[in-house]
Coordinates of C-alpha atoms in Angstrom, one line a residue:
X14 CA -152.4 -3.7 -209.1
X15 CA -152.1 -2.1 -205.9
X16 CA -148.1 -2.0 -206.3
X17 CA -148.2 -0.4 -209.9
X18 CA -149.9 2.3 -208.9
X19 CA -148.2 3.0 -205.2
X20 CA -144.9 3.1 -207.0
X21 CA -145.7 4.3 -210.5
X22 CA -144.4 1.6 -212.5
X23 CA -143.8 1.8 -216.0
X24 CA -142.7 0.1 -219.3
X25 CA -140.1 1.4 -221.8
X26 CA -141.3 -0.1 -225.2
X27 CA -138.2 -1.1 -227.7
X28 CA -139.1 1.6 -230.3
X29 CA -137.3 5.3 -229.5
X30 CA -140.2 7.1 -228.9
X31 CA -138.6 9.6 -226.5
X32 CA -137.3 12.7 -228.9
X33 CA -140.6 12.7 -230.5
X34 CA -142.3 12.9 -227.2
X35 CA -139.8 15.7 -225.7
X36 CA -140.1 17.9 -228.9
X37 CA -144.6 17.7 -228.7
X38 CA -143.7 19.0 -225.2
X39 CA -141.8 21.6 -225.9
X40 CA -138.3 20.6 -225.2
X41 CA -135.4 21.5 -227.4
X42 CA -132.8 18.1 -228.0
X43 CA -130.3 19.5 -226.2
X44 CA -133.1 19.3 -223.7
X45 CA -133.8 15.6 -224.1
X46 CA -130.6 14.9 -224.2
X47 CA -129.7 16.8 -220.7
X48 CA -132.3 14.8 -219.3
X49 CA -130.3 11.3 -219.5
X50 CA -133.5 10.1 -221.0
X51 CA -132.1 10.1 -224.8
X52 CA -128.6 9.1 -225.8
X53 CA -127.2 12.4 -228.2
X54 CA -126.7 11.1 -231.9
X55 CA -128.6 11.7 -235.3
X56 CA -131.8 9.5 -234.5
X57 CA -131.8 10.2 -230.6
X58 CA -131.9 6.5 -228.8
X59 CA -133.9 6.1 -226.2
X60 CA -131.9 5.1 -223.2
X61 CA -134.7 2.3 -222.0
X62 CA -135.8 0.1 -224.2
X63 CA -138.1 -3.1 -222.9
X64 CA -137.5 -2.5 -219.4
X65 CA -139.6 -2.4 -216.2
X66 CA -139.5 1.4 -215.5
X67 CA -139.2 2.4 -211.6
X68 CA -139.5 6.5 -211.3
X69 CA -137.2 8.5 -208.6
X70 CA -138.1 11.1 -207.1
X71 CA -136.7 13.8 -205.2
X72 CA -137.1 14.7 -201.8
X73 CA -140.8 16.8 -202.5
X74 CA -142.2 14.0 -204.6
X75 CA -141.0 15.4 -208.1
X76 CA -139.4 12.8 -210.8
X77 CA -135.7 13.3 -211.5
X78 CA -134.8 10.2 -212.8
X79 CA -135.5 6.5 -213.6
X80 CA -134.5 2.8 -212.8
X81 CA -135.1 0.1 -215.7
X82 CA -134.6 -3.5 -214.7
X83 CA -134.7 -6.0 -217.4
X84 CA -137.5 -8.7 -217.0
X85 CA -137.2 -11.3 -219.6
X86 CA -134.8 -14.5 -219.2
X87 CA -132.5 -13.6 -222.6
X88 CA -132.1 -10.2 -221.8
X89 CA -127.9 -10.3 -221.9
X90 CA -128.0 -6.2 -220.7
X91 CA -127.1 -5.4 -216.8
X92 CA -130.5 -6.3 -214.7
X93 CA -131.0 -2.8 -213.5
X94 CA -129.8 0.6 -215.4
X95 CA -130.2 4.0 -213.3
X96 CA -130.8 7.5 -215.2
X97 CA -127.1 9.3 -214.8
X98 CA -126.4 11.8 -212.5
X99 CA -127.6 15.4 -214.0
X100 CA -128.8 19.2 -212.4
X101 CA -131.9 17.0 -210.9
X102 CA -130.7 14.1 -210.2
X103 CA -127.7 13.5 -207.4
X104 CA -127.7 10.5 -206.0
X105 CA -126.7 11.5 -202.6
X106 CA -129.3 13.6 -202.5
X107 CA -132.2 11.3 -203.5
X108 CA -133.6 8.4 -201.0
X109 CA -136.3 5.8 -202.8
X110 CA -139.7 6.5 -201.0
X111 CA -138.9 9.3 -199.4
X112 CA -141.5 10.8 -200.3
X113 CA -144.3 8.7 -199.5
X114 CA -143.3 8.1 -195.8
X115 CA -143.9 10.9 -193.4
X116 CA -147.0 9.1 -192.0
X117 CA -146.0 5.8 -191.7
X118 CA -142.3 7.2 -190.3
X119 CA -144.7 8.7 -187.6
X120 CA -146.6 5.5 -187.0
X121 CA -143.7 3.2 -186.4
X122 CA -141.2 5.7 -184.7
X123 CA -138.1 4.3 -187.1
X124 CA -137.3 4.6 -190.7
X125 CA -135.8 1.1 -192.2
X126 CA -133.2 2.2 -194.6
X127 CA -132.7 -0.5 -197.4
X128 CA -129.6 -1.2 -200.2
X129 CA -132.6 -1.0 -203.0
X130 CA -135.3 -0.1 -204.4
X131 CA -136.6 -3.5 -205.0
X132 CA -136.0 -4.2 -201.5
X133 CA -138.8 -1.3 -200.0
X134 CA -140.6 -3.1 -202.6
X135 CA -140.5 -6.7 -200.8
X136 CA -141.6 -5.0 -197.9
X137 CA -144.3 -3.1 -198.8
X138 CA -145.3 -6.9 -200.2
X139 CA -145.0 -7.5 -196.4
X140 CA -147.1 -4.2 -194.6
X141 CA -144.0 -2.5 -194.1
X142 CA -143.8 1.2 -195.4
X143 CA -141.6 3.1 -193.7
X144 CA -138.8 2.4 -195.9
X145 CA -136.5 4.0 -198.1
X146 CA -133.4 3.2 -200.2
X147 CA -129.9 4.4 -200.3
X148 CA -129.4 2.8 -204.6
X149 CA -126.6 2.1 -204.3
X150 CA -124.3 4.7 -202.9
X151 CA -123.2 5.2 -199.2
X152 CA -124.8 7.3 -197.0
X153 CA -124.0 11.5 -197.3
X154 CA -124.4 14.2 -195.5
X155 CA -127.3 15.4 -197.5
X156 CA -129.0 11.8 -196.6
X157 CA -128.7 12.3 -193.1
X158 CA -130.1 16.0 -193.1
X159 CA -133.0 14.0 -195.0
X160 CA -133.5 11.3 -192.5
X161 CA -133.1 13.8 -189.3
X162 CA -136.1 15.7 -190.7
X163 CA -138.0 12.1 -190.2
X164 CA -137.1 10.2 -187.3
X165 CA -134.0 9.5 -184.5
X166 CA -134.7 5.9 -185.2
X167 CA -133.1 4.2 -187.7
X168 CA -133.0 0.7 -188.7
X169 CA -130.7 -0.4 -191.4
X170 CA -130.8 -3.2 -193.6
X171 CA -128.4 -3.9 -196.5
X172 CA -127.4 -6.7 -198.6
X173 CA -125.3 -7.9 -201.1
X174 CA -121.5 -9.0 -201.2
X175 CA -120.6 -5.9 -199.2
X176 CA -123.0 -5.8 -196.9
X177 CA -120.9 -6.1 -193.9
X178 CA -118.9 -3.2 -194.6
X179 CA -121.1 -0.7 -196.3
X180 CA -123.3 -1.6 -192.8
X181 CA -120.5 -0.4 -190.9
X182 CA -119.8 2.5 -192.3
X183 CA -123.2 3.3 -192.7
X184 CA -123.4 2.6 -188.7
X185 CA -120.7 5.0 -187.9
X186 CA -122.1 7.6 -190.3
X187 CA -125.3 7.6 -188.0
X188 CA -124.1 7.0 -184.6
X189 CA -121.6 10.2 -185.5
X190 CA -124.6 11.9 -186.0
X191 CA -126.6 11.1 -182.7
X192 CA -129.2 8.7 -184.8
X193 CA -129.9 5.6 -182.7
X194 CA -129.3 2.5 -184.9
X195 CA -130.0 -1.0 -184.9
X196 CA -129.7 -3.6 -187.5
X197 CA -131.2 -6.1 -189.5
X198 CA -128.8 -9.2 -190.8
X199 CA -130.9 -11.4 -193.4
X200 CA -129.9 -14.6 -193.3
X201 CA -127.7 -16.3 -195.9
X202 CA -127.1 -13.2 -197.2
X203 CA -130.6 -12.9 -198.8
X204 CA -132.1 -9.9 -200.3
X205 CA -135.6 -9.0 -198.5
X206 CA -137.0 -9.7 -201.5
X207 CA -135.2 -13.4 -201.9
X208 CA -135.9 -14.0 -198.2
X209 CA -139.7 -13.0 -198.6
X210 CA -139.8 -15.5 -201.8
X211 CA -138.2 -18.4 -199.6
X212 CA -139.6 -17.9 -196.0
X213 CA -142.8 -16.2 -196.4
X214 CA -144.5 -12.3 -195.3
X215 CA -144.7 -13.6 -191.9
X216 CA -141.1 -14.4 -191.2
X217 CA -139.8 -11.3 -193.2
X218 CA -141.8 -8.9 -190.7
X219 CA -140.6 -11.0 -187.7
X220 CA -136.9 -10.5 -188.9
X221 CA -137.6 -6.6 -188.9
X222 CA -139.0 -6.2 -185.3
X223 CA -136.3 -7.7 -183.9
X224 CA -132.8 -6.0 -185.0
X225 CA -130.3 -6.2 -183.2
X226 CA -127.8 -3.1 -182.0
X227 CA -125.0 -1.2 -183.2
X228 CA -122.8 -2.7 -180.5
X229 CA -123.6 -6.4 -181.4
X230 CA -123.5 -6.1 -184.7
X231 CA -119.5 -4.6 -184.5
X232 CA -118.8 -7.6 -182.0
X233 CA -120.2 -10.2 -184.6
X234 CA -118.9 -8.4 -187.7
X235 CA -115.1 -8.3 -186.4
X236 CA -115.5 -11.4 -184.6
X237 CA -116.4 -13.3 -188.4
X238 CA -113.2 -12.0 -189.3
X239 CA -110.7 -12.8 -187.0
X240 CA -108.6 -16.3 -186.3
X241 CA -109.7 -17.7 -183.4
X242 CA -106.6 -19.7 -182.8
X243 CA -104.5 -17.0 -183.0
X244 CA -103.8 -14.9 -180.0
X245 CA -102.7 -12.1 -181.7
X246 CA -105.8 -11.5 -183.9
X247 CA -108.3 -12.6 -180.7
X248 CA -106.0 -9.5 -178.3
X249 CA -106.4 -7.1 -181.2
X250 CA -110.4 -8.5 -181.3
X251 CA -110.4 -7.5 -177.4
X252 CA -108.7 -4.1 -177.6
X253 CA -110.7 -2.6 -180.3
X254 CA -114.2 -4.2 -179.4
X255 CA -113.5 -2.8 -175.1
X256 CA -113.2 1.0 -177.2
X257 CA -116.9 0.4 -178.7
X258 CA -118.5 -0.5 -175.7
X259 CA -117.0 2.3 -173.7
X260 CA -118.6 4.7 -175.8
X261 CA -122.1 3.1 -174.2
X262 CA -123.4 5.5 -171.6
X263 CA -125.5 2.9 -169.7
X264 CA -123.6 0.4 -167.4
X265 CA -126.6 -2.3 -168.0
X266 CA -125.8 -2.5 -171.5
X267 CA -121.8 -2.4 -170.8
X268 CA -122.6 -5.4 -168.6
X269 CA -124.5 -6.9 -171.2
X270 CA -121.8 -6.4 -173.5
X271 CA -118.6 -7.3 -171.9
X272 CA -120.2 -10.5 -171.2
X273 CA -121.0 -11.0 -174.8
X274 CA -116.7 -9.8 -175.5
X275 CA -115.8 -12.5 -172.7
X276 CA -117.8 -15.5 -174.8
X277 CA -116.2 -14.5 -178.2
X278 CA -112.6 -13.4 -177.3
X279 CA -112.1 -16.1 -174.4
X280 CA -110.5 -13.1 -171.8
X281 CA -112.3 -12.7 -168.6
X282 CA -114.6 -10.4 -167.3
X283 CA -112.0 -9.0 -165.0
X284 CA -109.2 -8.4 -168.1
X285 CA -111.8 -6.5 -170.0
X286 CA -112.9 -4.3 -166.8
X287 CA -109.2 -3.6 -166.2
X288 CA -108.9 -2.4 -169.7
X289 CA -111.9 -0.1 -169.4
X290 CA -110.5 1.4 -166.4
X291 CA -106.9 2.4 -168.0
X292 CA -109.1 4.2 -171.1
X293 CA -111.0 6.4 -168.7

């Protein structure tokens, strides 16, 4: 299968068959045990057992750790365990599929940066492959040296209860870093792999060439959490929103987007022009 082999996956049998195989190769224990691989006691217990085995690797291809996700219905464990941190593995230094991408980044002009590893997985399903995956953590500094070295362009897509937030900070993180960014918003908060189970490939790659910006997203993600009745909260709404859409450069878009502030926070064009003009 195609997907097996792009992404390596593996199977962790139930028996502990890890020391064995660490001492054949060379390793001392305190080896295997530094490796996250083996859990340290008389017997050494393999951290895996019966799992779907998805390698990470670091930023030049190598392995430096592992992600097992459960497969079968009674499984009672967590549905995904990740190898702890160690010497080779730091999680804000390591981005799923990096690796793989420099061709496809080059192709498409944009990297799409996912919540998961299963998620560049659902798109792959789909032709997409200039994909990568943040598991789990928020964006670093290390991430965004990582990204720079591939493309200006980013595209980012997260889900989960969070979403929302982690999105924004995630958006700030890049914009404070000169990346442009747009954004993809699943509906009903849907996973890309959830979405491309329910709607189909063709739907799934329509949703990713048409994100939407940084700016909109802010004006829809504060708007969702304001009360509209209340006067207060919609002033607060206006006051905040007028400061993102200063920081736009080009007075199309500020047109665009003041109209869009008038729909959603009910004051007129002329209230939100006056503000602009007392911030400058």
């Amino acid at each position: 299968n195609d997907i097996i082999d792009y992404f390596e996956i593996g199977y962790a049998p139930e028996q502990n068959i890890l020391l064995k195989a660490f001492e054949k190769s060379g390793f001392s224990r305190m080896q295997a045990y530094e490796s996250g691989l083996v859990i340290e006691s008389e017997v050494g217990y393999d951290r895996y057992s019966n799992r779907i085995m998805f390698p990470l690797h670091n930023s030049e291809g190598r392995v430096v750790g592992f992600s097992g996700r459960i497969y079968q219905k009674n499984q009672k464990e967590s549905k995904y365990m990740n190898s702890p941190e160690s010497k080779i593995f730091i999680k804000g230094e390591t981005l799923y599929n990096y690796h793989r991408i420099k061709n496809d980044v080059r192709n498409e002009g944009k990297v799409i940066i996912l919540e998961g590893f299963m998620d560049v997985i659902a798109l792959y399903k789909a032709g997409i492959k200039n994909t990568v995956a943040i598991m789990g953590t928020a964006l670093t500094s290390q991430h965004l040296k990582m990204l720079k070295r591939l493309s200006n362009d980013i595209v980012l897509c997260l889900d989960g209860d969070q979403a929302g937030k982690n999105a924004m900070i995630c958006v700030d993180a890049l914009n404070n870093e000169g990346f442009h960014t747009s954004i993809v918003v699943i509906p009903d908060a849907m996973d890309p792999d959830e979405f491309l189970e329910a709607k189909g490939k063709d739907e799934l790659i329509a949703l990713f060439k048409n994100p939407i910006s940084a700016v909109e997203f802010k004006l829809n993600y504060y708007y969702e959490r304001i009360n509209v009745d209340n006067y207060e909260d919609r002033k607060n709404y206006l006051e905040s929103m007028v400061k993102v859409i200063m920081q736009l450069d080009d007075i199309v878009d500020q047109d665009y987007y003041i109209g869009q502030l008038e729909k959603k926070s009910g004051f007129s064009k002329e209230t939100i022009h006056h503000l602009m003009s007392q911030q400058t």
